[in-house]
Tab-separated table of C-alpha atoms (C1' of nucleotides) in Angstrom:
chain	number	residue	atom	x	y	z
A	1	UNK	CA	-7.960	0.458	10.220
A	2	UNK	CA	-9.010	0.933	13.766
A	3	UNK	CA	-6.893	0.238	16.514
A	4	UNK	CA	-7.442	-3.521	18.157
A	5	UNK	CA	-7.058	-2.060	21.436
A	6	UNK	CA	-5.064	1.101	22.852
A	7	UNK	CA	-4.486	2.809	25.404
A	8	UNK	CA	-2.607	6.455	25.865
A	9	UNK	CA	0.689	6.048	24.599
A	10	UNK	CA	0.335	3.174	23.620
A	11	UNK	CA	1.340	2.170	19.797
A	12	UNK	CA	-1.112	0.067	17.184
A	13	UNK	CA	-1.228	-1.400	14.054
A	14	UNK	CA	-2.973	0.166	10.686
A	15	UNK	CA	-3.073	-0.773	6.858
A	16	UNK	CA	-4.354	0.415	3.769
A	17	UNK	CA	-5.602	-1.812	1.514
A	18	UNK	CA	-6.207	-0.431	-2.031
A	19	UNK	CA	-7.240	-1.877	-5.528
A	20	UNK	CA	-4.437	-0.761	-7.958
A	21	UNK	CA	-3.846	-0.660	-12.005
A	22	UNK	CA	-0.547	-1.729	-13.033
A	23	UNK	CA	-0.096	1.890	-13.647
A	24	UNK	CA	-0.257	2.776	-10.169
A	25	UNK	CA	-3.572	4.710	-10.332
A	26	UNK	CA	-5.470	3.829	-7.506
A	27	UNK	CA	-9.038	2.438	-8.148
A	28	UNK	CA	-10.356	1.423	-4.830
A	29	UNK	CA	-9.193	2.829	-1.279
A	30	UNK	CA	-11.368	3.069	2.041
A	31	UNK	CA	-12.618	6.604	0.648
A	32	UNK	CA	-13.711	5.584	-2.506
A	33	UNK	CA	-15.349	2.272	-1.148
A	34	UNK	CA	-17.191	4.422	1.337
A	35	UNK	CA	-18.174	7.117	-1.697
A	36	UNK	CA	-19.555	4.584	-3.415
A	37	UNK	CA	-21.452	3.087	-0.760
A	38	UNK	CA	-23.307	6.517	0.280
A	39	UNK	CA	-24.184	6.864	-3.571
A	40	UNK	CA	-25.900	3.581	-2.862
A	41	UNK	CA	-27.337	5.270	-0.153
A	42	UNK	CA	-28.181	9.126	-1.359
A	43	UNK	CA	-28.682	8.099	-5.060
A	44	UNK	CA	-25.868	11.354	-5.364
A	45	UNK	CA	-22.134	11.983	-5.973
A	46	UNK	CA	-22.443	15.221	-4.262
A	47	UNK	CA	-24.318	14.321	-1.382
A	48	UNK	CA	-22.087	11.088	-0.988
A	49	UNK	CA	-18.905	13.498	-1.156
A	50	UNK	CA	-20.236	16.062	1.378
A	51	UNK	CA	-21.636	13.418	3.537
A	52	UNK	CA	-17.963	11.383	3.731
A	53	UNK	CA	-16.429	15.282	3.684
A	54	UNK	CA	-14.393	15.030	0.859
A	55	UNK	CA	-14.312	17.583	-1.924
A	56	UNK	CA	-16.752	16.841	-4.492
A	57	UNK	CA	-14.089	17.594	-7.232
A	58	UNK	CA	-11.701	14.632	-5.375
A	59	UNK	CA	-14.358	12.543	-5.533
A	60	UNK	CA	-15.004	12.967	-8.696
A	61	UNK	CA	-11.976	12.652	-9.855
A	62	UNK	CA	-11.439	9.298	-8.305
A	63	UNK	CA	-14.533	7.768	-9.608
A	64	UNK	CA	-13.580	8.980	-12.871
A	65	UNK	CA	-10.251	7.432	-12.882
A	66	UNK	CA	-11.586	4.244	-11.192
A	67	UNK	CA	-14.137	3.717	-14.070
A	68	UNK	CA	-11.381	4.389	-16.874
A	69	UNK	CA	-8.622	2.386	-15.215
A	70	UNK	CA	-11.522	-0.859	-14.783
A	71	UNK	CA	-12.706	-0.242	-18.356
A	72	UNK	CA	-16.422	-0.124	-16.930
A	73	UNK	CA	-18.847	1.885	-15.293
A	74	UNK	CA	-19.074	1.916	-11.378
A	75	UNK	CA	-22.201	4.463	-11.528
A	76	UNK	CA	-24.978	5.289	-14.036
A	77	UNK	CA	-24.536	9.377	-14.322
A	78	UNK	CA	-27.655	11.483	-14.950
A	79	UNK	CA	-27.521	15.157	-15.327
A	80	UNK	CA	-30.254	17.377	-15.147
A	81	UNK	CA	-34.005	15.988	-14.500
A	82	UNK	CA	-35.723	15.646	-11.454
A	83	UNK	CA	-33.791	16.714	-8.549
A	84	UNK	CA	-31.166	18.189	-10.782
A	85	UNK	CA	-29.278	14.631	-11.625
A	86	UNK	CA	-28.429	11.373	-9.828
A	87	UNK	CA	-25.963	8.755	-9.399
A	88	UNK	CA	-26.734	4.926	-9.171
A	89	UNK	CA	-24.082	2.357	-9.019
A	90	UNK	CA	-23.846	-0.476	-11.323
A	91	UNK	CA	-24.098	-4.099	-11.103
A	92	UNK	CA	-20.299	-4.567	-11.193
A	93	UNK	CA	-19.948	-1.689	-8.295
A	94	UNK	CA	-21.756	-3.908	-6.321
A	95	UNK	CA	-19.969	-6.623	-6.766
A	96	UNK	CA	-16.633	-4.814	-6.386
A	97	UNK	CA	-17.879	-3.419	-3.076
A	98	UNK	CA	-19.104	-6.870	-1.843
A	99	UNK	CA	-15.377	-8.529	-2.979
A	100	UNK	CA	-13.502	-5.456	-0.843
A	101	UNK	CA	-15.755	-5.798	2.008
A	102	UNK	CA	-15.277	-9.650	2.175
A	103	UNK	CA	-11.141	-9.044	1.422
A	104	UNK	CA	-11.046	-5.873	4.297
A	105	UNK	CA	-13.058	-8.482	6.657
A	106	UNK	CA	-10.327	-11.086	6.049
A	107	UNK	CA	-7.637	-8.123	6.483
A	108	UNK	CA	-9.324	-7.206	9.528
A	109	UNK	CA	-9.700	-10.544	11.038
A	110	UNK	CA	-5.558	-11.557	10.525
A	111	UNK	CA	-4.611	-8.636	11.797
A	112	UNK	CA	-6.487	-8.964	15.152
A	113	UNK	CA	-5.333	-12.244	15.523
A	114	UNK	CA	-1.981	-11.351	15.216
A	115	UNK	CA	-1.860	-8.401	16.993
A	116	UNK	CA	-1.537	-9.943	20.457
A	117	UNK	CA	1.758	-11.684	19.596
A	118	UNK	CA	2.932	-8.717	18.042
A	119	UNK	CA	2.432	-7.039	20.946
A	120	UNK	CA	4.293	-9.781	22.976
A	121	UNK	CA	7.563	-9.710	20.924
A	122	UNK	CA	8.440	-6.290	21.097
A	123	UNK	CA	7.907	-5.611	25.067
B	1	UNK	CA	2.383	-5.020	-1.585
B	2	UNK	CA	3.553	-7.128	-4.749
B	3	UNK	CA	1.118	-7.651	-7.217
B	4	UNK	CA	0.034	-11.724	-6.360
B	5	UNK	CA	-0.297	-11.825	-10.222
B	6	UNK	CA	-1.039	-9.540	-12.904
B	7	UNK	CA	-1.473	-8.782	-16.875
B	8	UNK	CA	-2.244	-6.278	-18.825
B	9	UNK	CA	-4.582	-4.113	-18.367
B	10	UNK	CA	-5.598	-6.041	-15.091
B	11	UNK	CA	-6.071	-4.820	-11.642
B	12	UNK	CA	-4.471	-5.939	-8.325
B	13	UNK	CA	-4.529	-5.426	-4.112
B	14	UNK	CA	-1.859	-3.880	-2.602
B	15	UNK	CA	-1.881	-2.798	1.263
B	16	UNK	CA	0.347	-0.675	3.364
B	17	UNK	CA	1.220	-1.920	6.741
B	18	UNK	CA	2.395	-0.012	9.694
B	19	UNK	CA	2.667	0.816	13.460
B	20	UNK	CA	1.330	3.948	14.178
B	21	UNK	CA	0.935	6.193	17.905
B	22	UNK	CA	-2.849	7.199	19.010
B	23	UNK	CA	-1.763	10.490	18.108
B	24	UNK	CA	-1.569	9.066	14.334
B	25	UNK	CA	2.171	9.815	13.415
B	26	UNK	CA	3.679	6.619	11.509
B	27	UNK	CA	6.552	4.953	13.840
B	28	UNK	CA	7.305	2.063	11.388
B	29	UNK	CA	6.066	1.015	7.728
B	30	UNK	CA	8.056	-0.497	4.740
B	31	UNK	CA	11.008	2.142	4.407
B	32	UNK	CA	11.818	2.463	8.149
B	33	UNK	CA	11.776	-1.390	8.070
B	34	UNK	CA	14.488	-1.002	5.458
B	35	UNK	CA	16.434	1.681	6.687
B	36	UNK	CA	16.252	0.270	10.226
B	37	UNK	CA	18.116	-2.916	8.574
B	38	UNK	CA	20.569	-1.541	6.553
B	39	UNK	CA	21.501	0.297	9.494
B	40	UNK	CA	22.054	-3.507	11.171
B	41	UNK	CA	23.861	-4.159	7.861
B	42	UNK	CA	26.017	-0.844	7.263
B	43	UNK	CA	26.576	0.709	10.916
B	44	UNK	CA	25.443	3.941	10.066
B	45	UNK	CA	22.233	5.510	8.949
B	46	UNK	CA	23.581	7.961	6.379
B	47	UNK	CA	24.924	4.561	4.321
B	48	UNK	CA	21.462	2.910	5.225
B	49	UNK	CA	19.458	6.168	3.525
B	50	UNK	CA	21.414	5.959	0.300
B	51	UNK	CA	21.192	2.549	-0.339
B	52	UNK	CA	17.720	2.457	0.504
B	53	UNK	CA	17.325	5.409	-1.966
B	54	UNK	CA	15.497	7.554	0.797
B	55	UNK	CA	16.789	11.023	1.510
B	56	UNK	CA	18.693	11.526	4.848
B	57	UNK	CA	16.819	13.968	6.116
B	58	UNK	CA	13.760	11.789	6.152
B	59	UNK	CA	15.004	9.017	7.456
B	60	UNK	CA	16.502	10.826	10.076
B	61	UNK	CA	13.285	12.465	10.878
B	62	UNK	CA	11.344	9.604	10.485
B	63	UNK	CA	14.149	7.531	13.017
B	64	UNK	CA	13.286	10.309	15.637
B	65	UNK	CA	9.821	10.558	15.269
B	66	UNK	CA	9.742	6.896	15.900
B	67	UNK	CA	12.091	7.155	18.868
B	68	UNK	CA	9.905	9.649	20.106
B	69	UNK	CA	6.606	7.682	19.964
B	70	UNK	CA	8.068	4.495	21.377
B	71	UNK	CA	9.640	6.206	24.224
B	72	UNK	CA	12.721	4.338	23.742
B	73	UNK	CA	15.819	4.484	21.582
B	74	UNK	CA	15.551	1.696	17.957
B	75	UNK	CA	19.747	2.757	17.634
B	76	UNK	CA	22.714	3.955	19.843
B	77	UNK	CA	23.897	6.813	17.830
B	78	UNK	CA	27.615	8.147	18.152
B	79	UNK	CA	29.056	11.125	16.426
B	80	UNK	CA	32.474	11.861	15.778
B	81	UNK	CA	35.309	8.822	16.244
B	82	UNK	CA	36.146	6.926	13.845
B	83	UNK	CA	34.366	7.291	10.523
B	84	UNK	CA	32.947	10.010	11.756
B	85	UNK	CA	29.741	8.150	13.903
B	86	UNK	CA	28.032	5.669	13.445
B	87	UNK	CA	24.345	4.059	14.148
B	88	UNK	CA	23.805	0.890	15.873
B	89	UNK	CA	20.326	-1.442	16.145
B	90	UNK	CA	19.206	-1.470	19.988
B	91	UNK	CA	18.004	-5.122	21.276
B	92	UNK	CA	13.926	-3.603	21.158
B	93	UNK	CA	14.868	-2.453	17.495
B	94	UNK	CA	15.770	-5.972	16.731
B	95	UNK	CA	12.769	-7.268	18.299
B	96	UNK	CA	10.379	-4.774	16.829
B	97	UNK	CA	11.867	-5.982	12.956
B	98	UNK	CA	11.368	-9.451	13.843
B	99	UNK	CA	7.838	-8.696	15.369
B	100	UNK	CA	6.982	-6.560	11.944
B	101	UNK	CA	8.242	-9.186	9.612
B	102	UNK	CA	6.392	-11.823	11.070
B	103	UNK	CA	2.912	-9.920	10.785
B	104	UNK	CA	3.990	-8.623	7.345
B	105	UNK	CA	4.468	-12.725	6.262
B	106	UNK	CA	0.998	-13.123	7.525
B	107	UNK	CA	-0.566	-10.449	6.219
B	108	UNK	CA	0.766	-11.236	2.659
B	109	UNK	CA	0.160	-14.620	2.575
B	110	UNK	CA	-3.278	-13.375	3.918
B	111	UNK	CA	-3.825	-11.072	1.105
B	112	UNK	CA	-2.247	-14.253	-1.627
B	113	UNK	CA	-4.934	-16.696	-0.373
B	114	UNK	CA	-7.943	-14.241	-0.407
B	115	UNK	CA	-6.994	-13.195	-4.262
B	116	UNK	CA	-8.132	-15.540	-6.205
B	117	UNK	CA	-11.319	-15.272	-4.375
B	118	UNK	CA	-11.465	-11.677	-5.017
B	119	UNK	CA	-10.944	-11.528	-8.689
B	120	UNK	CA	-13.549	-14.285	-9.363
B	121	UNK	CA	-15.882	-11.953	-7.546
B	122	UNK	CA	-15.760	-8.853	-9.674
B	123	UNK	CA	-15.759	-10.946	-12.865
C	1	DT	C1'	-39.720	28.120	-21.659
C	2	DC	C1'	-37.393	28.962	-17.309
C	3	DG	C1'	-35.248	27.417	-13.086
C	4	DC	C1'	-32.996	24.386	-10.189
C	5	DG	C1'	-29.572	21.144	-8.653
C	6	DT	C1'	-26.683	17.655	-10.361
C	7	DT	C1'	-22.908	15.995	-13.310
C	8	DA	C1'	-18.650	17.539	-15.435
C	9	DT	C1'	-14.258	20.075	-15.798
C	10	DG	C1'	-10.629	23.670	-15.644
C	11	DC	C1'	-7.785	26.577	-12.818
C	12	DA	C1'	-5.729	28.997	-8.961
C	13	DG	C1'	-4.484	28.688	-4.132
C	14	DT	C1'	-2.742	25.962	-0.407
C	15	DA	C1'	-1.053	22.495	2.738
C	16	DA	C1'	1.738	18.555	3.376
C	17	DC	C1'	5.839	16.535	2.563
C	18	DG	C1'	10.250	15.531	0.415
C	19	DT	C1'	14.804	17.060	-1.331
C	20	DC	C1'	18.778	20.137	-1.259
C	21	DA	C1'	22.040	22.969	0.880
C	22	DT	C1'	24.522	24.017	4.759
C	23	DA	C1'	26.101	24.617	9.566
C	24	DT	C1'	27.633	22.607	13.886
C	25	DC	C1'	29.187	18.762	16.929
C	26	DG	C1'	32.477	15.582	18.798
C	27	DA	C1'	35.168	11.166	19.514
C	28	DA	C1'	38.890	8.879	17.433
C	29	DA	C1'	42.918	9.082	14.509
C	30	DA	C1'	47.008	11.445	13.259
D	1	DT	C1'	46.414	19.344	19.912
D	2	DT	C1'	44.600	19.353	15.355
D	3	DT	C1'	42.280	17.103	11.763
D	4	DT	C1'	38.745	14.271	10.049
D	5	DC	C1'	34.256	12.838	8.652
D	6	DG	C1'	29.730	11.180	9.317
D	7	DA	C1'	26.082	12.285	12.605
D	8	DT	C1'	22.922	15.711	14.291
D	9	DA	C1'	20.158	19.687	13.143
D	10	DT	C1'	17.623	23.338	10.386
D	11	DG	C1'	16.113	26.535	6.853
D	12	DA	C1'	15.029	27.281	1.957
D	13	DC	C1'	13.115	25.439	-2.095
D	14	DG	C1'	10.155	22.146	-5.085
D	15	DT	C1'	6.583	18.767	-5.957
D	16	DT	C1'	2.409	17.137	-5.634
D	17	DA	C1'	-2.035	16.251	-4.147
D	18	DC	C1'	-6.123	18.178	-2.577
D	19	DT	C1'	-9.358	21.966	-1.893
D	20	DG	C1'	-12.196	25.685	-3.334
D	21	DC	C1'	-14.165	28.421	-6.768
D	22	DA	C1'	-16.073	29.323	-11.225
D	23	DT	C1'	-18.607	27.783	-14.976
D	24	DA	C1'	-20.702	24.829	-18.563
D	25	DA	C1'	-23.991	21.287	-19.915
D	26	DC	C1'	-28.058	18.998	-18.993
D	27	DG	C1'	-32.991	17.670	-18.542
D	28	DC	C1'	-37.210	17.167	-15.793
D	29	DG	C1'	-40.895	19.739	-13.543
D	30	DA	C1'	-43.388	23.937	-12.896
DNA sequence: TCGCGTTATGCAGTAACGTCATATCGAAAA
DNA sequence: TTTTCGATATGACGTTACTGCATAACGCGA
């Protein structure tokens, strides 16, 4: 994700961690997880989009492809009403977001501590 | 990057790990790993591309881009002589696959541990 | 009942990237 | 000296993913 540590030309480590179907779709990347979390926050798929500045229509897409790929709903959908609509996640988005945060942490945390000897092998 | 287990229908992590410049161009992830060691294996990187199923124009882009980042040459490359050229892995190439395969280990039996974990949290 | 803003979805345009085709280079072999 | 053959190098073409735009469906509040 972020760099440990940099400094101008100066090289660092990244990684993408993603939650996959067998068929390759992806369900949950750092986009999505952070979509998901501003519909938390906005109670809106649009605003959460605009917010993270991705296209509403991507992040649509994903959600949509997240939810049929799971087999279960990641957001409560309401169109029209008050407002115009509304998004809410579900239980089990919750829960998804808490596992990915705790798995990213874990990610994060092995990666920093390995970065220094990385860095000491290939001087 | 493997699937730590999987069935039908089920989900699973995968990451993507790789050195990158501030500037955000990629200097080293799974492929260049593999090109840069069928190039140890097959002296040259045309051979190394084909094997690896990568197109040589990529992985000859992707070689110099890297060069270019690092500031310092990953093969000795001679055209012409015998066989018509050939590649060869520097010393800091050798290092640098060492270096990534070590963190990659980590990172995997990082990601193997934290599984089980995960999946018994979005139950 | 009308209007507004969201969900929902298709479609055309575009940007990024990868493959294909092709030309030139040059050291060693003949 | 000439030939050889893979490496370097580049332009044209295709794929694919994402964006942007248009439009429908919807339902609460005015």
């Amino acid at each position: 994700m972020k760099p440990p540590r940099s400094s101008k030309n100066d090289v660092f480590l990244r990684y993408k961690l993603w939650l996959s179907a067998v068929s390759g779709e992806g369900i949950l990347d750092e986009d999505q997880y952070l979509i998901l979390k501003l519909i938390d926050e906005l109670g809106s798929l649009r605003a959460a989009a605009a917010k993270a500045g991705i296209s509403y229509r991507k992040a649509w897409g994903d959600l949509k492809t997240a939810e049929e790929m799971l087999g279960y709903e990641l957001t409560s959908k309401q169109r029209g009403g008050s407002g115009g609509g509304k998004s809410e996640l579900t239980d089990r988005a919750n829960k998804l977001l808490e596992a990915y945060d705790a798995l990213h942490k874990k990610m994060d945390s092995a990666i920093e501590d390995a970065y220094d000897e990385f860095k000491s092998k290939i001087k």
